[in-house]
Coordinates of N, CA and C in Angstrom, one line a residue:
M1 N 115.3 165.5 16.4 CA 114.5 166.6 15.9 C 114.2 166.5 14.5
I2 N 113.1 166.9 14.3 CA 112.5 166.7 12.9 C 112.6 168.2 12.3
Q3 N 113.2 168.1 11.0 CA 113.2 169.4 10.3 C 112.1 169.6 9.3
A4 N 111.7 170.8 9.0 CA 110.6 171.0 8.0 C 111.2 170.7 6.6
Q5 N 110.2 170.3 5.8 CA 110.7 169.9 4.4 C 110.6 171.2 3.5
Q6 N 111.6 171.3 2.6 CA 111.6 172.4 1.7 C 110.7 172.2 0.6
N7 N 110.7 171.1 0.0 CA 109.9 170.7 -1.1 C 108.8 169.8 -0.7
P8 N 107.6 170.3 -0.6 CA 106.6 169.4 -0.1 C 106.2 168.4 -1.2
V9 N 106.1 167.2 -0.7 CA 105.8 166.0 -1.7 C 104.4 165.6 -1.2
P10 N 103.6 165.1 -2.2 CA 102.3 164.6 -1.7 C 102.5 163.6 -0.7
F11 N 101.5 163.5 0.2 CA 101.6 162.6 1.3 C 101.4 161.1 0.9
F12 N 100.8 160.9 -0.2 CA 100.6 159.5 -0.6 C 101.7 158.9 -1.4
T13 N 102.7 159.6 -1.8 CA 103.7 159.1 -2.5 C 104.7 158.3 -1.7
G14 N 105.3 157.3 -2.2 CA 106.3 156.5 -1.5 C 107.6 157.2 -1.3
E15 N 107.8 158.2 -2.1 CA 109.1 158.9 -2.1 C 109.1 159.7 -0.9
Y16 N 108.0 160.4 -0.7 CA 107.9 161.2 0.5 C 108.1 160.3 1.8
Q17 N 107.4 159.2 1.9 CA 107.6 158.3 3.0 C 109.1 157.9 3.1
N18 N 109.7 157.6 2.1 CA 111.0 157.1 2.1 C 112.0 158.2 2.7
A19 N 111.7 159.4 2.1 CA 112.7 160.4 2.6 C 112.4 160.8 4.0
I20 N 111.2 160.6 4.5 CA 111.0 160.9 6.0 C 111.7 159.8 6.7
Y21 N 111.4 158.5 6.3 CA 111.9 157.4 7.0 C 113.4 157.5 7.1
E22 N 114.0 157.8 5.9 CA 115.4 157.9 5.9 C 115.9 159.1 6.7
R23 N 115.2 160.2 6.6 CA 115.6 161.3 7.5 C 115.4 161.0 8.9
N24 N 114.3 160.4 9.3 CA 114.0 160.1 10.7 C 115.1 159.0 11.1
N25 N 115.3 158.1 10.2 CA 116.2 157.1 10.5 C 117.6 157.6 10.8
R26 N 118.0 158.5 10.0 CA 119.3 159.2 10.3 C 119.3 160.0 11.4
D27 N 118.3 160.9 11.7 CA 118.3 161.7 12.8 C 118.1 160.9 14.1
D28 N 117.1 159.9 14.0 CA 116.9 159.0 15.2 C 118.2 158.2 15.5
T29 N 118.8 157.7 14.5 CA 120.1 157.0 14.8 C 121.1 157.7 15.4
V30 N 121.3 158.9 15.0 CA 122.3 159.8 15.6 C 121.9 160.2 17.1
E31 N 120.5 160.4 17.2 CA 120.1 160.8 18.5 C 120.2 159.6 19.4
V32 N 119.8 158.3 19.0 CA 120.0 157.2 19.7 C 121.4 156.9 20.1
R33 N 122.3 157.0 19.1 CA 123.7 156.8 19.2 C 124.2 157.8 20.3
N34 N 123.7 159.0 20.2 CA 124.2 160.1 21.2 C 123.7 159.7 22.6
C35 N 122.4 159.2 22.6 CA 121.8 158.8 23.9 C 122.5 157.6 24.5
R36 N 122.8 156.6 23.6 CA 123.5 155.4 24.0 C 124.9 155.8 24.5
A37 N 125.6 156.7 23.8 CA 126.9 157.1 24.2 C 126.8 157.8 25.5
R38 N 125.8 158.6 25.6 CA 125.6 159.3 27.0 C 125.3 158.3 28.1
I39 N 124.4 157.4 27.8 CA 124.0 156.4 28.7 C 125.3 155.6 29.1
M40 N 126.0 155.2 28.1 CA 127.3 154.4 28.4 C 128.3 155.3 29.3
E41 N 128.4 156.6 28.9 CA 129.1 157.5 29.6 C 128.7 157.5 31.1
L42 N 127.4 157.8 31.2 CA 126.8 157.9 32.6 C 126.9 156.5 33.4
E43 N 126.7 155.4 32.7 CA 126.8 154.1 33.3 C 128.3 153.9 33.7
S44 N 129.2 154.3 32.8 CA 130.7 154.2 33.2 C 131.0 155.1 34.3
R45 N 130.5 156.3 34.3 CA 130.7 157.2 35.4 C 130.1 156.7 36.7
C46 N 128.9 156.2 36.6 CA 128.2 155.6 37.7 C 129.0 154.4 38.3
H47 N 129.5 153.6 37.4 CA 130.3 152.4 37.8 C 131.5 152.9 38.5
N48 N 132.2 153.9 38.0 CA 133.5 154.5 38.6 C 133.1 155.0 40.0
L49 N 132.0 155.8 40.0 CA 131.6 156.4 41.2 C 131.2 155.3 42.3
E50 N 130.6 154.2 41.8 CA 130.3 153.1 42.7 C 131.6 152.5 43.2
Q51 N 132.6 152.4 42.3 CA 133.8 151.8 42.8 C 134.5 152.7 43.8
I52 N 134.5 154.0 43.4 CA 135.1 154.9 44.4 C 134.3 155.0 45.7
N53 N 133.0 154.9 45.6 CA 132.2 154.9 46.8 C 132.6 153.6 47.7
A54 N 132.7 152.5 47.0 CA 133.0 151.2 47.6 C 134.4 151.3 48.3
D55 N 135.3 151.9 47.6 CA 136.7 152.1 48.0 C 136.7 153.0 49.3
L56 N 135.9 154.1 49.1 CA 135.8 155.0 50.3 C 135.2 154.3 51.5
E57 N 134.1 153.5 51.3 CA 133.5 152.9 52.4 C 134.5 151.9 53.0
R58 N 135.3 151.2 52.2 CA 136.3 150.2 52.7 C 137.3 151.0 53.6
R59 N 137.8 152.1 53.0 CA 138.8 152.9 53.7 C 138.2 153.4 55.0
L60 N 137.0 153.9 54.9 CA 136.3 154.4 56.1 C 136.0 153.4 57.2
E61 N 135.7 152.2 56.7 CA 135.5 151.1 57.6 C 136.8 150.7 58.3
K62 N 137.8 150.7 57.4 CA 139.2 150.3 57.9 C 139.7 151.4 58.9
Q63 N 139.5 152.6 58.6 CA 139.8 153.7 59.5 C 139.1 153.6 60.8
A64 N 137.7 153.3 60.7 CA 136.9 153.3 61.9 C 137.4 152.0 62.7
Q65 N 137.7 150.9 62.0 CA 138.2 149.8 62.8 C 139.6 150.1 63.4
E66 N 140.4 150.8 62.7 CA 141.7 151.1 63.3 C 141.5 152.1 64.5
Q67 N 140.5 153.0 64.4 CA 140.2 153.9 65.4 C 139.7 153.2 66.6
L68 N 138.8 152.2 66.4 CA 138.3 151.4 67.5 C 139.3 150.6 68.2
D69 N 140.2 150.0 67.4 CA 141.4 149.3 67.9 C 142.2 150.2 68.7
F70 N 142.6 151.3 68.2 CA 143.4 152.3 68.8 C 142.7 152.8 70.2
D71 N 141.5 153.1 70.1 CA 140.7 153.5 71.4 C 140.7 152.3 72.4
K72 N 140.5 151.1 71.9 CA 140.5 150.0 72.8 C 141.9 149.8 73.4
E73 N 143.0 149.8 72.6 CA 144.4 149.8 73.1 C 144.7 150.9 74.1
F74 N 144.3 152.1 73.6 CA 144.4 153.2 74.6 C 143.7 153.0 75.9
S75 N 142.5 152.6 75.8 CA 141.8 152.3 77.0 C 142.4 151.3 77.9
N76 N 142.9 150.2 77.2 CA 143.6 149.2 78.0 C 144.9 149.7 78.6
C77 N 145.6 150.4 77.8 CA 146.9 151.0 78.3 C 146.7 152.0 79.4
N78 N 145.6 152.8 79.2 CA 145.3 153.8 80.2 C 144.9 153.0 81.5
R79 N 144.0 152.1 81.4 CA 143.6 151.3 82.6 C 144.9 150.6 83.2
S80 N 145.7 150.1 82.4 CA 146.9 149.5 83.0 C 147.8 150.5 83.8
W81 N 147.9 151.6 83.2 CA 148.7 152.7 83.8 C 148.0 153.2 85.1
Q82 N 146.7 153.3 85.0 CA 145.9 153.7 86.1 C 146.2 152.7 87.3
E83 N 146.1 151.4 86.9 CA 146.2 150.4 88.0 C 147.6 150.5 88.6
K84 N 148.7 150.7 87.7 CA 150.0 150.8 88.2 C 150.1 152.0 89.1
L85 N 149.5 153.2 88.7 CA 149.5 154.4 89.5 C 148.9 154.1 90.9
N86 N 147.7 153.4 90.8 CA 147.0 153.1 92.1 C 147.9 152.3 93.0
E87 N 148.6 151.3 92.4 CA 149.4 150.4 93.2 C 150.6 151.3 93.7
K88 N 151.1 152.1 93.0 CA 152.2 153.0 93.4 C 151.7 153.9 94.5
N89 N 150.5 154.5 94.4 CA 150.0 155.3 95.5 C 149.8 154.5 96.7
I90 N 149.3 153.3 96.6 CA 149.1 152.4 97.8 C 150.5 152.2 98.4
R91 N 151.5 151.9 97.6 CA 152.8 151.7 98.2 C 153.3 153.0 98.8
I92 N 153.1 154.0 98.2 CA 153.5 155.3 98.9 C 152.9 155.5 100.2
E93 N 151.5 155.2 100.3 CA 150.8 155.4 101.6 C 151.4 154.4 102.6
E94 N 151.7 153.2 102.2 CA 152.3 152.1 103.0 C 153.6 152.6 103.6
W95 N 154.5 153.2 102.6 CA 155.8 153.7 103.1 C 155.6 154.8 104.0
K96 N 154.7 155.7 103.7 CA 154.5 156.8 104.7 C 154.2 156.4 106.0
E97 N 153.3 155.3 106.1 CA 152.9 154.8 107.4 C 154.0 154.2 108.0
K98 N 154.8 153.4 107.3 CA 156.0 152.7 107.9 C 157.0 153.9 108.4
Y99 N 157.1 154.9 107.6 CA 158.1 156.0 108.0 C 157.6 156.6 109.3
L100 N 156.3 156.9 109.4 CA 155.7 157.5 110.6 C 155.9 156.6 111.7
S101 N 155.7 155.2 111.6 CA 155.9 154.3 112.7 C 157.4 154.2 113.0
E102 N 158.2 154.2 112.0 CA 159.7 154.1 112.3 C 160.1 155.4 113.0
T103 N 159.6 156.6 112.6 CA 159.9 157.8 113.2 C 159.4 157.8 114.7
K104 N 158.3 157.3 115.0 CA 157.7 157.2 116.3 C 158.6 156.3 117.2
L105 N 159.0 155.1 116.6 CA 159.9 154.2 117.3 C 161.2 154.9 117.6
A106 N 161.8 155.6 116.5 CA 163.1 156.3 116.8 C 162.9 157.3 117.9
D107 N 161.8 158.0 117.8 CA 161.7 159.1 118.8 C 161.6 158.4 120.2
A108 N 160.8 157.3 120.3 CA 160.7 156.6 121.6 C 162.1 156.1 122.0
A109 N 162.8 155.5 121.1 CA 164.2 155.0 121.4 C 165.0 156.2 121.9
R110 N 165.0 157.3 121.2 CA 165.8 158.4 121.6 C 165.4 158.9 123.0
E111 N 164.1 159.0 123.2 CA 163.6 159.4 124.6 C 164.2 158.4 125.7
K112 N 164.0 157.1 125.3 CA 164.5 156.0 126.3 C 166.0 156.2 126.5
L113 N 166.7 156.3 125.5 CA 168.2 156.6 125.5 C 168.5 157.8 126.4
R114 N 167.8 158.9 126.2 CA 168.0 160.1 127.0 C 167.8 159.8 128.4
R115 N 166.7 159.1 128.8 CA 166.4 158.8 130.1 C 167.5 157.9 130.7
T116 N 167.9 156.9 129.9 CA 168.9 156.0 130.4 C 170.3 156.7 130.6
E117 N 170.5 157.6 129.7 CA 171.8 158.5 129.9 C 171.7 159.3 131.2
M118 N 170.5 159.8 131.4 CA 170.3 160.7 132.6 C 170.5 159.8 133.8
E119 N 169.8 158.6 133.8 CA 170.0 157.6 134.9 C 171.5 157.2 135.2
L120 N 172.1 156.9 134.0 CA 173.5 156.5 134.2 C 174.4 157.7 134.6
Y121 N 174.0 158.9 134.2 CA 174.8 160.1 134.8 C 174.6 160.2 136.3
R122 N 173.3 160.0 136.7 CA 173.1 160.1 138.1 C 173.8 159.0 139.0
I123 N 173.8 157.8 138.3 CA 174.5 156.6 139.0 C 176.0 156.9 139.1
L124 N 176.5 157.4 137.9 CA 178.0 157.7 138.0 C 178.2 158.8 138.9
S125 N 177.4 159.8 138.9 CA 177.6 160.9 139.8 C 177.6 160.5 141.3
K126 N 176.7 159.6 141.6 CA 176.6 159.0 143.0 C 177.9 158.2 143.2
K127 N 178.3 157.5 142.2 CA 179.5 156.7 142.4 C 180.7 157.5 142.7
Y128 N 180.9 158.6 141.8 CA 182.0 159.4 142.1 C 181.9 160.2 143.3
D129 N 180.7 160.6 143.8 CA 180.5 161.2 145.1 C 180.9 160.2 146.2
I130 N 180.5 158.9 146.1 CA 180.8 157.9 147.0 C 182.3 157.7 147.1
I131 N 183.0 157.6 145.8 CA 184.4 157.4 145.8 C 185.1 158.6 146.4
R132 N 184.7 159.8 146.1 CA 185.2 161.0 146.7 C 185.1 161.0 148.2
E133 N 183.9 160.7 148.6 CA 183.7 160.6 150.1 C 184.5 159.5 150.7
S134 N 184.6 158.3 150.1 CA 185.4 157.3 150.6 C 186.9 157.7 150.6
K135 N 187.4 158.5 149.6 CA 188.8 158.9 149.6 C 189.0 159.9 150.7
Q136 N 188.0 160.8 150.8 CA 188.1 161.8 152.0 C 188.1 161.1 153.3
G137 N 187.2 160.0 153.4 CA 187.2 159.2 154.6 C 188.6 158.5 154.7
E138 N 189.1 157.9 153.8 CA 190.4 157.3 153.8 C 191.5 158.3 154.2
R139 N 191.4 159.5 153.7 CA 192.4 160.5 154.0 C 192.2 160.8 155.6
A140 N 191.0 160.9 155.9 CA 190.7 161.3 157.3 C 191.2 160.1 158.2
V141 N 190.9 158.9 157.8 CA 191.4 157.7 158.5 C 192.9 157.7 158.5
A142 N 193.6 158.0 157.4 CA 195.0 158.0 157.4 C 195.6 159.1 158.2
R143 N 194.9 160.3 158.1 CA 195.3 161.3 159.1 C 195.2 160.9 160.6
D144 N 194.1 160.3 160.8 CA 193.8 159.8 162.2 C 194.9 158.8 162.6
R145 N 195.2 157.8 161.6 CA 196.2 156.9 161.9 C 197.5 157.5 162.2
D146 N 197.8 158.5 161.3 CA 199.1 159.2 161.4 C 199.2 159.8 162.7
R147 N 198.1 160.6 163.1 CA 198.0 161.3 164.4 C 198.1 160.3 165.5
I148 N 197.3 159.2 165.4 CA 197.4 158.2 166.5 C 198.8 157.5 166.7
S149 N 199.4 157.3 165.4 CA 200.7 156.7 165.5 C 201.7 157.7 166.1
R150 N 201.6 158.9 165.7 CA 202.5 159.9 166.3 C 202.3 160.1 167.8
D151 N 200.9 160.1 168.2 CA 200.6 160.2 169.5 C 201.2 158.9 170.3
L152 N 201.0 157.8 169.6 CA 201.5 156.6 170.3 C 203.1 156.6 170.4
E153 N 203.7 157.2 169.4 CA 205.1 157.2 169.4 C 205.6 158.2 170.5
T154 N 204.9 159.3 170.5 CA 205.3 160.2 171.6 C 205.0 159.6 172.9
E155 N 203.9 159.0 173.1 CA 203.6 158.3 174.4 C 204.6 157.2 174.7
A156 N 205.1 156.5 173.6 CA 206.0 155.4 173.7 C 207.3 155.9 174.3
Y157 N 207.7 157.1 173.7 CA 208.9 157.7 174.2 C 208.8 158.1 175.6
A158 N 207.6 158.6 175.9 CA 207.3 159.0 177.2 C 207.2 157.8 178.2
M159 N 206.8 156.8 177.7 CA 206.7 155.7 178.6 C 207.8 154.7 178.4
S160 N 208.8 155.0 177.8 CA 209.9 154.0 177.7 C 210.3 153.5 179.0
S161 N 210.0 154.1 180.0 CA 210.4 153.7 181.3 C 209.4 152.6 181.8
F162 N 208.2 152.6 181.2 CA 207.2 151.6 181.6 C 207.7 150.2 181.3
S163 N 207.0 149.3 181.6 CA 207.4 148.0 181.5 C 207.3 147.5 180.1
V164 N 207.9 146.3 179.8 CA 207.8 145.7 178.6 C 206.4 145.4 178.1
R165 N 205.6 145.0 179.1 CA 204.2 144.7 178.9 C 203.5 145.9 178.3
E166 N 203.8 147.0 178.7 CA 203.1 148.3 178.2 C 203.6 148.5 176.8
K167 N 204.8 148.1 176.4 CA 205.3 148.3 175.1 C 204.6 147.3 174.2
S168 N 204.4 146.1 174.7 CA 203.7 145.2 173.8 C 202.2 145.6 173.6
V169 N 201.6 146.3 174.6 CA 200.3 146.7 174.4 C 200.3 147.9 173.4
T170 N 201.2 148.7 173.4 CA 201.3 149.8 172.4 C 201.6 149.2 171.1
K171 N 202.4 148.2 171.0 CA 202.6 147.6 169.7 C 201.3 147.0 169.2
S172 N 200.6 146.3 170.1 CA 199.3 145.6 169.7 C 198.3 146.7 169.2
L173 N 198.3 147.9 169.9 CA 197.4 148.9 169.5 C 197.7 149.4 168.1
S174 N 199.1 149.5 167.9 CA 199.6 150.0 166.6 C 199.1 149.0 165.5
D175 N 199.2 147.7 165.8 CA 198.9 146.7 164.8 C 197.4 146.8 164.6
F176 N 196.6 147.0 165.7 CA 195.1 147.0 165.6 C 194.7 148.1 164.8
F177 N 195.3 149.3 164.8 CA 194.9 150.4 164.0 C 195.7 150.4 162.7
C178 N 196.4 149.4 162.4 CA 197.1 149.3 161.1 C 198.1 150.3 160.8
L179 N 198.9 150.6 161.8 CA 199.9 151.7 161.6 C 201.2 151.2 161.3

């Protein structure tokens, strides 16, 4: 800034020119120095901001890359677990099918066993009926034998007067009927 002169000096004198030059020189120099200092300060600030910006960009890129890596790893891990889950679900379905088929086989085996038991019960029932009937038949035969042998004995006493031949016939009949 240029200040007004208090003592005007004629324009043509060198003193006047010298004073203006010196004044301008001093004022301009201060202003230039101030501007240079301001420029240096702003350049320094700009340089610092550029460094900060570069650092922030590096950090941001690093974080973005880490996020991409994490997302990729998460995706791979998720896919891996999904595949394992699908395999387990398939195995569950296979085991369910096996369980159902084994249950059907067990039910069929139980039904067959029940039928076999019923058949065996009927066979044993018939066997014991036959044994009972045979024992009753044997008892009847034994009673008949006893009765026949008593009858034969009574007849033998009654016929003791008969001949020896008749006795041998009686004995033969007793042997025939297993008495």
